[in-house]
Coordinates of C-alpha atoms (C1' of nucleotides) in Angstrom, one line a residue:
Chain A
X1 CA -4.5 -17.1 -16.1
X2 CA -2.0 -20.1 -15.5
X3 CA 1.0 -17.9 -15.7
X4 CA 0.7 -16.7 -12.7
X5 CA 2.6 -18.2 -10.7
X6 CA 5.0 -17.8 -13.2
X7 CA 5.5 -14.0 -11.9
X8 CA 5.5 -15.2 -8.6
X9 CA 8.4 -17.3 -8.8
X10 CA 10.5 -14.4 -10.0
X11 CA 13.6 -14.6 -11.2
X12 CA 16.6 -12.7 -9.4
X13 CA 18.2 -10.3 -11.2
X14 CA 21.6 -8.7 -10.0
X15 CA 19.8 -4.5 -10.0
X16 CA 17.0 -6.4 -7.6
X17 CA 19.1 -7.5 -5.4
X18 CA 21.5 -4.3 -4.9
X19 CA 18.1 -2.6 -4.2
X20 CA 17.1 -5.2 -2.1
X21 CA 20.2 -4.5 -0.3
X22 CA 20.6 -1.0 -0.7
X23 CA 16.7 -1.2 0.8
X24 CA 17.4 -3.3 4.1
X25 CA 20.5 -1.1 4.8
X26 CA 18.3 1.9 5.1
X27 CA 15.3 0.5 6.7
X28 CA 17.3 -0.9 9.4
X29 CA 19.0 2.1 10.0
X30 CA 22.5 1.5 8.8
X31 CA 22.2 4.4 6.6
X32 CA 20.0 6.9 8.3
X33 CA 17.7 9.7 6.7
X34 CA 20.2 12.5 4.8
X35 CA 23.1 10.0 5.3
X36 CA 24.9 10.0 1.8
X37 CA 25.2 6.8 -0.1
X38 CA 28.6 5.7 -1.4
X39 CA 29.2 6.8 -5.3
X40 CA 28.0 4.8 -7.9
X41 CA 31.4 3.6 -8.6
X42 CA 32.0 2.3 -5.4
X43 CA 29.3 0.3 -5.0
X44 CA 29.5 -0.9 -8.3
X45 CA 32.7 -2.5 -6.9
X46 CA 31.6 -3.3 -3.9
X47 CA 28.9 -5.6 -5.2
X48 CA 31.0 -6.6 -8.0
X49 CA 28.7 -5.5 -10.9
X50 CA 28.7 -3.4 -13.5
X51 CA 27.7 0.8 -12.8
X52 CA 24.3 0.4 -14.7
X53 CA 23.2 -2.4 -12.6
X54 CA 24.0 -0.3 -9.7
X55 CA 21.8 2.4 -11.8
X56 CA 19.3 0.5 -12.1
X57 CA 18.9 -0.5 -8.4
X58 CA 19.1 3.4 -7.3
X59 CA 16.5 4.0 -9.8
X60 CA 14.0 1.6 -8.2
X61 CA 15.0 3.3 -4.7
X62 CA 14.6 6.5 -6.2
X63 CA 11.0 5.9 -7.5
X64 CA 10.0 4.6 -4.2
X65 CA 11.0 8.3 -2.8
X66 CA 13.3 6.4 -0.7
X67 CA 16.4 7.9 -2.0
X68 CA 17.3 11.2 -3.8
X69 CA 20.0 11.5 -6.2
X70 CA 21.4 15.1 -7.3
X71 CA 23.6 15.3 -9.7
X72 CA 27.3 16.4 -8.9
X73 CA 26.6 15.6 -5.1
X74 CA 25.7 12.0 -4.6
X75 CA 22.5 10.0 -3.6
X76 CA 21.3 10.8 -0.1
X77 CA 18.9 8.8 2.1
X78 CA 15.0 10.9 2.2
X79 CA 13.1 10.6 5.6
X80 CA 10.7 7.9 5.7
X81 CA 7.8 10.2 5.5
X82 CA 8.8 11.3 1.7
X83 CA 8.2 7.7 0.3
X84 CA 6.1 7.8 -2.7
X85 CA 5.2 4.2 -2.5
X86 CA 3.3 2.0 -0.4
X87 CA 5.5 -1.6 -0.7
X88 CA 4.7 -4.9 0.7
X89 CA 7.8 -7.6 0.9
X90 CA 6.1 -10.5 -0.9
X91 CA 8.1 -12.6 2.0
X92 CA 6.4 -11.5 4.9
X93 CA 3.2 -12.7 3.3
X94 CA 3.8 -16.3 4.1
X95 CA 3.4 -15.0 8.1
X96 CA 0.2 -16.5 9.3
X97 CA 0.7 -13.3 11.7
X98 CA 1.0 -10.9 9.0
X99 CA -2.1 -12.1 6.9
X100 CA -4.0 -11.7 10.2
X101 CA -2.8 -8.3 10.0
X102 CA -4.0 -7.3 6.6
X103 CA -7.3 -9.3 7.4
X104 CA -8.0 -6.1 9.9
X105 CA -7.0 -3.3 7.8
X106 CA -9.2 -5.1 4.8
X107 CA -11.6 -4.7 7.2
X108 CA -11.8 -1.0 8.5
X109 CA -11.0 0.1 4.6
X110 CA -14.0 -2.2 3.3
X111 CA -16.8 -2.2 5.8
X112 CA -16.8 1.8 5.9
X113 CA -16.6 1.8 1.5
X114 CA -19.3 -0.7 1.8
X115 CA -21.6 2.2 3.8
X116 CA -20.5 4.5 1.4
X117 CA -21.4 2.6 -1.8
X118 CA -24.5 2.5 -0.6
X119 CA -25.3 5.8 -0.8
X120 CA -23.7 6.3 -3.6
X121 CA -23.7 3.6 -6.1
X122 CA -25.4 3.9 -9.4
X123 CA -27.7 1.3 -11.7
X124 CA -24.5 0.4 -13.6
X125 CA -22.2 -0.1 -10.6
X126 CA -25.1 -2.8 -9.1
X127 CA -24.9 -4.5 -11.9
X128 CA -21.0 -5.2 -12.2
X129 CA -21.3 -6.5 -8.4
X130 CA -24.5 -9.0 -9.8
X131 CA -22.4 -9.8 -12.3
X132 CA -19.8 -11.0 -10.1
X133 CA -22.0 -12.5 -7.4
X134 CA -23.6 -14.8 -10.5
X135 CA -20.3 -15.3 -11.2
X136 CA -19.4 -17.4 -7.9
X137 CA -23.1 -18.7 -7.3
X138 CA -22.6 -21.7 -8.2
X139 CA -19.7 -22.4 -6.7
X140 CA -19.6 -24.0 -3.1
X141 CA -15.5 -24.4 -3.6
X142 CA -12.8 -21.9 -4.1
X143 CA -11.3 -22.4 -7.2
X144 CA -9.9 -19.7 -9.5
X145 CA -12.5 -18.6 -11.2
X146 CA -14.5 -18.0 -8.1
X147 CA -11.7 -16.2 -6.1
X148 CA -11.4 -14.3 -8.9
X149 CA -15.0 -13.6 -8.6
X150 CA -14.8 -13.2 -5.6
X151 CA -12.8 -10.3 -5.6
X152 CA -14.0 -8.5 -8.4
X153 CA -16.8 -7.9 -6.5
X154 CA -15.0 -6.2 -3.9
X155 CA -13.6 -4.2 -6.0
X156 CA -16.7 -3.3 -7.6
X157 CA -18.2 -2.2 -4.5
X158 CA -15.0 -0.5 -4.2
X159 CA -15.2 1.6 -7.4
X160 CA -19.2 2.3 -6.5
X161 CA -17.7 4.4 -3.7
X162 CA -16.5 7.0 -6.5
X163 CA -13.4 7.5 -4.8
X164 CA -10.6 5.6 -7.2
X165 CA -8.0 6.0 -4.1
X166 CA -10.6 3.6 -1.9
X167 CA -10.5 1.5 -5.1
X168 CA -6.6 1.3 -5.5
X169 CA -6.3 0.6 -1.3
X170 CA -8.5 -1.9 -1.3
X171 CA -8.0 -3.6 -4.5
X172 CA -4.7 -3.6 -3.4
X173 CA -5.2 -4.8 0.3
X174 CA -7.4 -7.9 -1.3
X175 CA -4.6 -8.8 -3.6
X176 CA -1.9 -9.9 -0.8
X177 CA -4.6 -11.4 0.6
X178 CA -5.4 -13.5 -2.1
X179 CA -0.9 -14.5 -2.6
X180 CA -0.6 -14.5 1.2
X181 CA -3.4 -17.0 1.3
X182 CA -2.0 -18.6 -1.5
X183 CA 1.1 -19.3 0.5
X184 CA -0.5 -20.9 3.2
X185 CA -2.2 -23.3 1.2
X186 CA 1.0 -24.3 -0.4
X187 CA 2.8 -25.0 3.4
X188 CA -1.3 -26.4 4.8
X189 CA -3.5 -28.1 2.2
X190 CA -5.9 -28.4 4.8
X191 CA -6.7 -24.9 3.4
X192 CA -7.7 -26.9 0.5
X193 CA -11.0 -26.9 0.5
X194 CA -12.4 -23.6 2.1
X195 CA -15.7 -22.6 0.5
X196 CA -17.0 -19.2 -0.5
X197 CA -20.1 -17.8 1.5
X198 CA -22.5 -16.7 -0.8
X199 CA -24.8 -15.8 1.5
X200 CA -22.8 -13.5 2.9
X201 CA -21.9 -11.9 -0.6
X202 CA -25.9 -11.8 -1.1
X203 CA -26.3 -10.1 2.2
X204 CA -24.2 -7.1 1.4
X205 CA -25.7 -6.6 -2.0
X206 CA -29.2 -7.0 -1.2
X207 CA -28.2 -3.8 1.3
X208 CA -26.5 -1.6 -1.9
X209 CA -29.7 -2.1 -3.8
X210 CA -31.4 -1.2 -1.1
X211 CA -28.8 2.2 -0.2
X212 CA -28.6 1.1 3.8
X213 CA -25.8 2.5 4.5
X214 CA -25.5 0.3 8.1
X215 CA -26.7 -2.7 7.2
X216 CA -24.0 -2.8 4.0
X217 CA -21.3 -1.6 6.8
X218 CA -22.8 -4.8 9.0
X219 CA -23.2 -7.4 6.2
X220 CA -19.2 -6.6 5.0
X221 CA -17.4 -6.8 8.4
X222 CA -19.3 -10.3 8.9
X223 CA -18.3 -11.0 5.8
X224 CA -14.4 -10.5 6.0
X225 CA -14.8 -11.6 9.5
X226 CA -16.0 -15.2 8.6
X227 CA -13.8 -15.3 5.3
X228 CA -10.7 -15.0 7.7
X229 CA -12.0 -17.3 10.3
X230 CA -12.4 -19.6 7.1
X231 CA -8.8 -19.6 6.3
X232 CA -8.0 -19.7 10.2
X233 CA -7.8 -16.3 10.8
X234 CA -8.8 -15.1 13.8
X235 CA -10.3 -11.5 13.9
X236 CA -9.4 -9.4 17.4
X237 CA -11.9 -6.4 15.9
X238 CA -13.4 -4.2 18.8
X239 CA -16.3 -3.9 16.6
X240 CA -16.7 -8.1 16.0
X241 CA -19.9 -8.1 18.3
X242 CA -21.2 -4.2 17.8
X243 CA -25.4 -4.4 16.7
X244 CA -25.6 -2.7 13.9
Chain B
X1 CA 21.8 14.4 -30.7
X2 CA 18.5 15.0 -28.8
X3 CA 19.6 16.8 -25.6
X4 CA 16.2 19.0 -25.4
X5 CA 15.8 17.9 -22.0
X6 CA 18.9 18.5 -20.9
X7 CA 18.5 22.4 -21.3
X8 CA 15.9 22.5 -18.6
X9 CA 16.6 22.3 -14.7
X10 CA 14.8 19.4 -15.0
X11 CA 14.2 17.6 -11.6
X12 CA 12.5 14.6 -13.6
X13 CA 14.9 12.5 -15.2
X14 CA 14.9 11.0 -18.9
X15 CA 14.3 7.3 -17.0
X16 CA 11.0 9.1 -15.5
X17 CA 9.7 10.3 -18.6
X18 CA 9.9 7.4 -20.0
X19 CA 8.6 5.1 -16.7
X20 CA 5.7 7.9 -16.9
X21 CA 4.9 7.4 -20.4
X22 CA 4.7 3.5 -20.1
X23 CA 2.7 3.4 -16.9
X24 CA 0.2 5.7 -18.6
X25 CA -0.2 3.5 -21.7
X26 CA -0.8 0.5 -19.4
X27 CA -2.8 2.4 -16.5
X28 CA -5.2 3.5 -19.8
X29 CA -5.5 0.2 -21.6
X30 CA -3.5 0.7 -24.6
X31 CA -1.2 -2.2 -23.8
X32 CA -3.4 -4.7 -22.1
X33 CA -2.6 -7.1 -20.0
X34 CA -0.1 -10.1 -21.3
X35 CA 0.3 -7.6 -23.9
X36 CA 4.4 -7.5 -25.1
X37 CA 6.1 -4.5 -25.0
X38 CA 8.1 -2.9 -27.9
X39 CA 11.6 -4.4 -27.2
X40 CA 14.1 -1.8 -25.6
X41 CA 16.2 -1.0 -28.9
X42 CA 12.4 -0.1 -30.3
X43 CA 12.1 2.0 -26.8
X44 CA 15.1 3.6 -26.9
X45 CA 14.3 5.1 -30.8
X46 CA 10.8 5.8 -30.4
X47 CA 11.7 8.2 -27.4
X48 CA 15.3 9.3 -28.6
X49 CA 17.4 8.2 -25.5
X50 CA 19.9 5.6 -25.2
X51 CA 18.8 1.7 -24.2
X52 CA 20.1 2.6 -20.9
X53 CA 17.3 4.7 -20.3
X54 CA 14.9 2.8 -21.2
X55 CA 16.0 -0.2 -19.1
X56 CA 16.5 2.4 -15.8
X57 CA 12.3 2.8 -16.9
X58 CA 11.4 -1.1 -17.0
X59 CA 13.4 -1.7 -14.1
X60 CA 11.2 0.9 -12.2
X61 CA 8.1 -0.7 -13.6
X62 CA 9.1 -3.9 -12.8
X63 CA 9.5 -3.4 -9.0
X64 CA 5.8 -2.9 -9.5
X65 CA 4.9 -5.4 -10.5
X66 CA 3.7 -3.6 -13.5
X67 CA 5.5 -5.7 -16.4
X68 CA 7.8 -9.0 -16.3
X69 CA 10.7 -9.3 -18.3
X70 CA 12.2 -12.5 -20.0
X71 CA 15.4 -12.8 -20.9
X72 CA 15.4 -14.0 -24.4
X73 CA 11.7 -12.9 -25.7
X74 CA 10.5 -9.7 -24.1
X75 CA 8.8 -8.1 -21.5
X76 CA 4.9 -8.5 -20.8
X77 CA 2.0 -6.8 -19.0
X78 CA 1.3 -7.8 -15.8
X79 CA -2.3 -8.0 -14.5
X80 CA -3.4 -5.2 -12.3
X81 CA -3.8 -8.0 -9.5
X82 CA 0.0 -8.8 -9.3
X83 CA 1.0 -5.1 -8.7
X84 CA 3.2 -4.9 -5.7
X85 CA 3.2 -1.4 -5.1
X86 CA 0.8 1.7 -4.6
X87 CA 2.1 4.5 -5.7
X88 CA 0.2 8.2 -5.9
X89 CA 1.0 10.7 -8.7
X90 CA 2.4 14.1 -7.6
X91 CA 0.8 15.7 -10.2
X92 CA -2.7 14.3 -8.9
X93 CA -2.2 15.7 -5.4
X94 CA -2.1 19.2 -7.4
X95 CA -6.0 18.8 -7.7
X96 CA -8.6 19.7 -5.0
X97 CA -10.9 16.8 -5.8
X98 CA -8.4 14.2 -5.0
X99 CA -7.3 16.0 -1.9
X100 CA -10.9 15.6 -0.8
X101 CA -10.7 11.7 -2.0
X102 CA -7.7 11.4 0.3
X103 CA -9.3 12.9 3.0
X104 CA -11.9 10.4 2.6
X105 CA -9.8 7.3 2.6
X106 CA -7.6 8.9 5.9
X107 CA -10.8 9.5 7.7
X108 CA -12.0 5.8 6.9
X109 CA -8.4 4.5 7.9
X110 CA -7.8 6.8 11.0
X111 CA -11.3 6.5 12.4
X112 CA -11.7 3.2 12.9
X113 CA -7.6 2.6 14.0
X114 CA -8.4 5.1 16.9
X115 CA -10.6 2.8 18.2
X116 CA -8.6 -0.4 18.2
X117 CA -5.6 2.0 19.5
X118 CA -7.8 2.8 22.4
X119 CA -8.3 -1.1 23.2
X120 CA -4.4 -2.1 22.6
X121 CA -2.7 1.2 23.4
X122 CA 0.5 0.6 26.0
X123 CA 1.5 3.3 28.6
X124 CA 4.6 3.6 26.1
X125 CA 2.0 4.3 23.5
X126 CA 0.5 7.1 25.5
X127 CA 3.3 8.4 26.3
X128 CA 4.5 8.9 22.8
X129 CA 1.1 10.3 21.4
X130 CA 1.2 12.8 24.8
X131 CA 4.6 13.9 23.6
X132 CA 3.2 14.5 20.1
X133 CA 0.5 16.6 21.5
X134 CA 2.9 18.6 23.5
X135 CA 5.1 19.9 20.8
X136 CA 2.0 21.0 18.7
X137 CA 0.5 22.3 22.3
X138 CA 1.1 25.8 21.9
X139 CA 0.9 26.8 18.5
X140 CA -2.4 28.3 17.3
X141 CA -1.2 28.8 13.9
X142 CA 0.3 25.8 11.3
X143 CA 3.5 26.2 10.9
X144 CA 6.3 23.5 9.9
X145 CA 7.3 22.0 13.3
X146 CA 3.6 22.2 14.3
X147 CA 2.4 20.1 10.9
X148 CA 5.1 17.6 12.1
X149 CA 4.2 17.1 15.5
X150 CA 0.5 16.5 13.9
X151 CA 1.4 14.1 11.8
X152 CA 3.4 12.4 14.4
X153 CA 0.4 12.5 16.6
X154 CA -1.6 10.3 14.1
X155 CA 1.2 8.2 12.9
X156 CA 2.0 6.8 16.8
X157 CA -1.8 6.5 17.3
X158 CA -1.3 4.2 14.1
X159 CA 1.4 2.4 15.7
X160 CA -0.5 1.9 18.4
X161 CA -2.8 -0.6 17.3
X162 CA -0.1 -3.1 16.8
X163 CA -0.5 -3.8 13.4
X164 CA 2.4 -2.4 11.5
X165 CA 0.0 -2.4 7.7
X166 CA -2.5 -0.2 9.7
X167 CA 0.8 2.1 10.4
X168 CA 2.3 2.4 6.9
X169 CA -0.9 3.1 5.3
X170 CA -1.6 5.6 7.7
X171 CA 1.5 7.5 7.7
X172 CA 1.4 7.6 4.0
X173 CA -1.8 8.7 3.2
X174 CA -1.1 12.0 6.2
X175 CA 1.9 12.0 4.0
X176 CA 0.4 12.8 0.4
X177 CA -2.3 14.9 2.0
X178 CA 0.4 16.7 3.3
X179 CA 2.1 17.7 -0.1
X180 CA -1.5 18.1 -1.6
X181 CA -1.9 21.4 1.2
X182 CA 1.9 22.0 0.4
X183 CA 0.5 22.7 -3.0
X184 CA -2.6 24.1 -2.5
X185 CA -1.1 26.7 -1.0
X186 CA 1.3 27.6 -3.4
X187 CA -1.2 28.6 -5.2
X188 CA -3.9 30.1 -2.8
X189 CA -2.4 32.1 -0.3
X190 CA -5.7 32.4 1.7
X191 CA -4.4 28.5 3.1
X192 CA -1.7 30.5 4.5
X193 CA -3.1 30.7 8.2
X194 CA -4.8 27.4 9.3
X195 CA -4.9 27.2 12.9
X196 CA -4.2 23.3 14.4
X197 CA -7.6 22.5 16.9
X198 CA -5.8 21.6 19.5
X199 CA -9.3 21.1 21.5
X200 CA -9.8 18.2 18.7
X201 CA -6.7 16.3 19.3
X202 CA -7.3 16.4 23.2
X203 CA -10.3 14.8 23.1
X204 CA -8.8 12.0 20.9
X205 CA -5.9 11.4 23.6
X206 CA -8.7 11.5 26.1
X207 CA -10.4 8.8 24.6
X208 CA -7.3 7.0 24.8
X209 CA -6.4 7.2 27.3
X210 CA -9.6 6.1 28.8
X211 CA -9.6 3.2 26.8
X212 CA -12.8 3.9 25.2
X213 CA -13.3 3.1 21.3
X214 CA -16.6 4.5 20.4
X215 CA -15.7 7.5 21.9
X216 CA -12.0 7.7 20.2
X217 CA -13.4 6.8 17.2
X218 CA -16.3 9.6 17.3
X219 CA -13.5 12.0 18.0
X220 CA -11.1 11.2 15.6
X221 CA -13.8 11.4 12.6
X222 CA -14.7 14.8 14.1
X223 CA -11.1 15.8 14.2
X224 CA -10.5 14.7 10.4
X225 CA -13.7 16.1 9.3
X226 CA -12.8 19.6 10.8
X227 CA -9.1 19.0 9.8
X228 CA -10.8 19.4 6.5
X229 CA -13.0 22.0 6.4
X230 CA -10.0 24.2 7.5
X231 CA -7.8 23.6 4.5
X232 CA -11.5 24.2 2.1
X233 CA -12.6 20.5 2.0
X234 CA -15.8 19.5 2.5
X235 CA -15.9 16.0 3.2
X236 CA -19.4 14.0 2.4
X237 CA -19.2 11.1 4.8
X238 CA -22.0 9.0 5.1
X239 CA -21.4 9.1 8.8
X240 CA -20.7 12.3 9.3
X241 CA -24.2 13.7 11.7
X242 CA -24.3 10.0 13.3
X243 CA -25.0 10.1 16.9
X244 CA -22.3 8.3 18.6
Chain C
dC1 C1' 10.3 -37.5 -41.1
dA2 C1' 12.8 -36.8 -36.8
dA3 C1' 16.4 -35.1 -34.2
dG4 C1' 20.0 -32.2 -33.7
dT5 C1' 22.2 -27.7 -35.2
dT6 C1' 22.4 -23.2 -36.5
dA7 C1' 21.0 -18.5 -36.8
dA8 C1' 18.5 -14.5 -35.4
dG9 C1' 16.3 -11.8 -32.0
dT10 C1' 15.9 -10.1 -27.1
dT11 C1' 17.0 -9.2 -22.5
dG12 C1' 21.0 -9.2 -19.0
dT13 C1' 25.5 -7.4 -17.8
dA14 C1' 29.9 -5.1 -18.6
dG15 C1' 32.8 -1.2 -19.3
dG16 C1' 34.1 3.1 -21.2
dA17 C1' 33.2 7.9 -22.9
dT18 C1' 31.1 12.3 -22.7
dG19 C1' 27.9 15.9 -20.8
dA20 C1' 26.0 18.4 -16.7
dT21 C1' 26.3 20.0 -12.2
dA22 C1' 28.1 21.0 -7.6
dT23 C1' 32.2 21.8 -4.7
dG24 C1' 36.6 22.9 -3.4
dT25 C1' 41.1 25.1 -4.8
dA26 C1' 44.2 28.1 -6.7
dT27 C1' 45.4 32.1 -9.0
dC28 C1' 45.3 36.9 -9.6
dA29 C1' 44.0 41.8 -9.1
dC30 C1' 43.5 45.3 -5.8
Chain D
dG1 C1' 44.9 40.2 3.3
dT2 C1' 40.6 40.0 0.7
dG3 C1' 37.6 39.0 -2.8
dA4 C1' 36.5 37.4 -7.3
dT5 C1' 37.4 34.7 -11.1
dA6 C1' 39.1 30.6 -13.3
dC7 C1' 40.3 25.9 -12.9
dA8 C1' 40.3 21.1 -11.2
dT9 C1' 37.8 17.5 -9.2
dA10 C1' 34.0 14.6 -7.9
dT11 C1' 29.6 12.8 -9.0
dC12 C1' 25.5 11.8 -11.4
dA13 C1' 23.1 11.6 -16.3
dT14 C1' 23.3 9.9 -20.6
dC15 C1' 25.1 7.6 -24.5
dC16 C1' 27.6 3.9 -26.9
dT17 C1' 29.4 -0.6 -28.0
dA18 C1' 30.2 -5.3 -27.0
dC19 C1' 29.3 -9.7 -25.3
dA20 C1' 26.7 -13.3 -22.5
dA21 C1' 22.5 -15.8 -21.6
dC22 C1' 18.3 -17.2 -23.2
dT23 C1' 14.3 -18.2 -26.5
dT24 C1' 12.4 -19.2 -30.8
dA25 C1' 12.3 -20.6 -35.3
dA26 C1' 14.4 -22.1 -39.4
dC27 C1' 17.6 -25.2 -41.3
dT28 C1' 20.4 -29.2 -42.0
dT29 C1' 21.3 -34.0 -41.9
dG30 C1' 20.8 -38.7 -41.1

DNA sequence: CAAGTTAAGTTGTAGGATGATATGTATCAC
DNA sequence: GTGATACATATCATCCTACAACTTAACTTG
């Protein structure tokens, strides 16, 4: 559990940072969709490496669908619609702004999976979220174990949905949440000490078990709302106030 | 000594395969997390292919987030927490069911978006979306530069709300719904003629435009919900008869 | 026994060689 | 001159070997 911050602090290897490079160039525009990247060769001595480390960075690029290579021809630049990834800079999440961003699409994504859980969970997915909710009840401080908690039973509700994309987004979502906030407490320990409201976890689960739909939908945007206002995150939802 | 693979037009390169075959035996469990990987020589035998190869793979799973590598000792599963990138199988978009999962998820995302767009929306917003609506205006049937200007329609209603995660997420999921219909109608020509509701996409800009969320909201999830019916999915919303 | 040294194993990088594929060019028959 | 075929070139795909950097464990030595 300890290591990691180990993988956070990751280590800069030369392939990373071609495709880092390679990467800006094209989302800034300097190469351009169908624009043709230089050979392997040349960047290779461009960046003074060797060819596979250049290989290596196209082949990240390429898995990302940001770049196709045909063999014979060169690599070209695809159209920002063909990516086959969804890729979140691990920079921008130390942006107060940003977190406030991905507080909102938590949001939307969760309170609507929390209306559908309800009608669709089953015996065994209620128990997985009880077992996560005992899991942080004691607990009136975030620690690790309890924002781990914490988030399992998100994504438990999550996975009750039956839909394993929801699960993925959302799981996903919650996840540079949990590093973005992580960043902030490292820059503002008055972050320290924000608890975990139970209650509110209780609320939403007392509405699976009892399959309403509107009152899960209700219990989960309070819920994200107040566990953004704890870490200073203010929430400019259109629906904030809307009686459900 | 092995060039099986070559024989084939193959557009999936050895470095896939082998990216493929790894995700898969994480993705299922075989190699937990913290779990060490066989060490590349080891790789590079079990498959047949070169130690280039197999590092082209790792470094692909590794801008995941997927494993971590160490110089010096090996390279480790990561936890499914730390994974820094979504990515969608092709092959999965092949199947009906997950076309109806994605519809799912875009309606949850889109819905609610259209109703912060129609609170934050600028005049340049409006202007772009109109544009969008235009160049699908007077098609009745779905053909390539009519499927563009729809996407582009829900992708600057996206960008609209001002908050740029709510955009990419957006814009890919239209994106992978996209291919799935590509594929779908490869193989079921009766796809072939699916008329664009112009009607439906009116009423969103309307709502817009008049700056009223419930009411873009309601239309948007009407939209999506139709949107599906007309390529054969049935999409069972929890929301779907409520009285807006 | 403790501390330093050495050896082995693994990933990171370098560089060259060969096969596969697309494109342009030149040659030759007509 | 025109068209088709063969050749040459450029580029990616893969393979191979070698060495550097790093970690671990065994070994040596005082």
């Amino acid at each position: 559990m300890k290591q990691r911050l180990a993988a956070i602090g990751t280590v800069e290897t030369l392939p990373h940072r071609v495709a880092a490079f390679l990467s800006r160039e094209i989302e800034s525009g300097e190469l351009n969709t169908g624009a043709r990247l230089p050979t392997e060769q040349e960047l290779s001595e461009k960046f003074g490496v060797s060819r596979n480390v250049v290989r290596e960075a196209i082949a990240q690029l390429r898995a990302d669908g940001m770049i196709e290579a045909r063999q014979g021809i060169g690599a070209f630049v695809l159209a920002p619609e063909q990516r086959a990834a969804i890729r979140i800079d691990r920079e921008a999440l130390k942006d107060t702004h940003n977190m406030e961003r991905l507080f909102e699409l938590r949001c939307i994504l969760e309170a609507e999976s929390a209306a559908l859980a309800a009608t669709r969970r089953g015996k065994e997915h209620l128990d997985s979220i009880k077992a996560a909710l005992d899991r942080m009840g004691g607990e009136e401080r975030w620690e690790e174990g309890s924002i781990d908690a914490d988030l399992l039973f998100h994504r438990e509700i999550a996975r009750a949905t039956g839909n394993s994309y929801i699960h993925t987004f959302i799981s996903f979502v919650c996840e540079q949440i949990r590093q973005s906030i992580h960043y902030a407490r490292l820059t503002n320990p008055l972050h320290d000490l924000v608890e975990i409201n139970v209650g509110e976890h209780v609320r939403i689960y007392d509405a699976l078990v009892a399959g309403d739909p509107e009152a899960a939908e209700a219990a989960m945007r309070a819920h994200i709302i107040g566990a953004a206002n704890r870490v200073g995150v203010k929430l400019p939802l259109s629906k904030t106030g809307g009686a459900k």
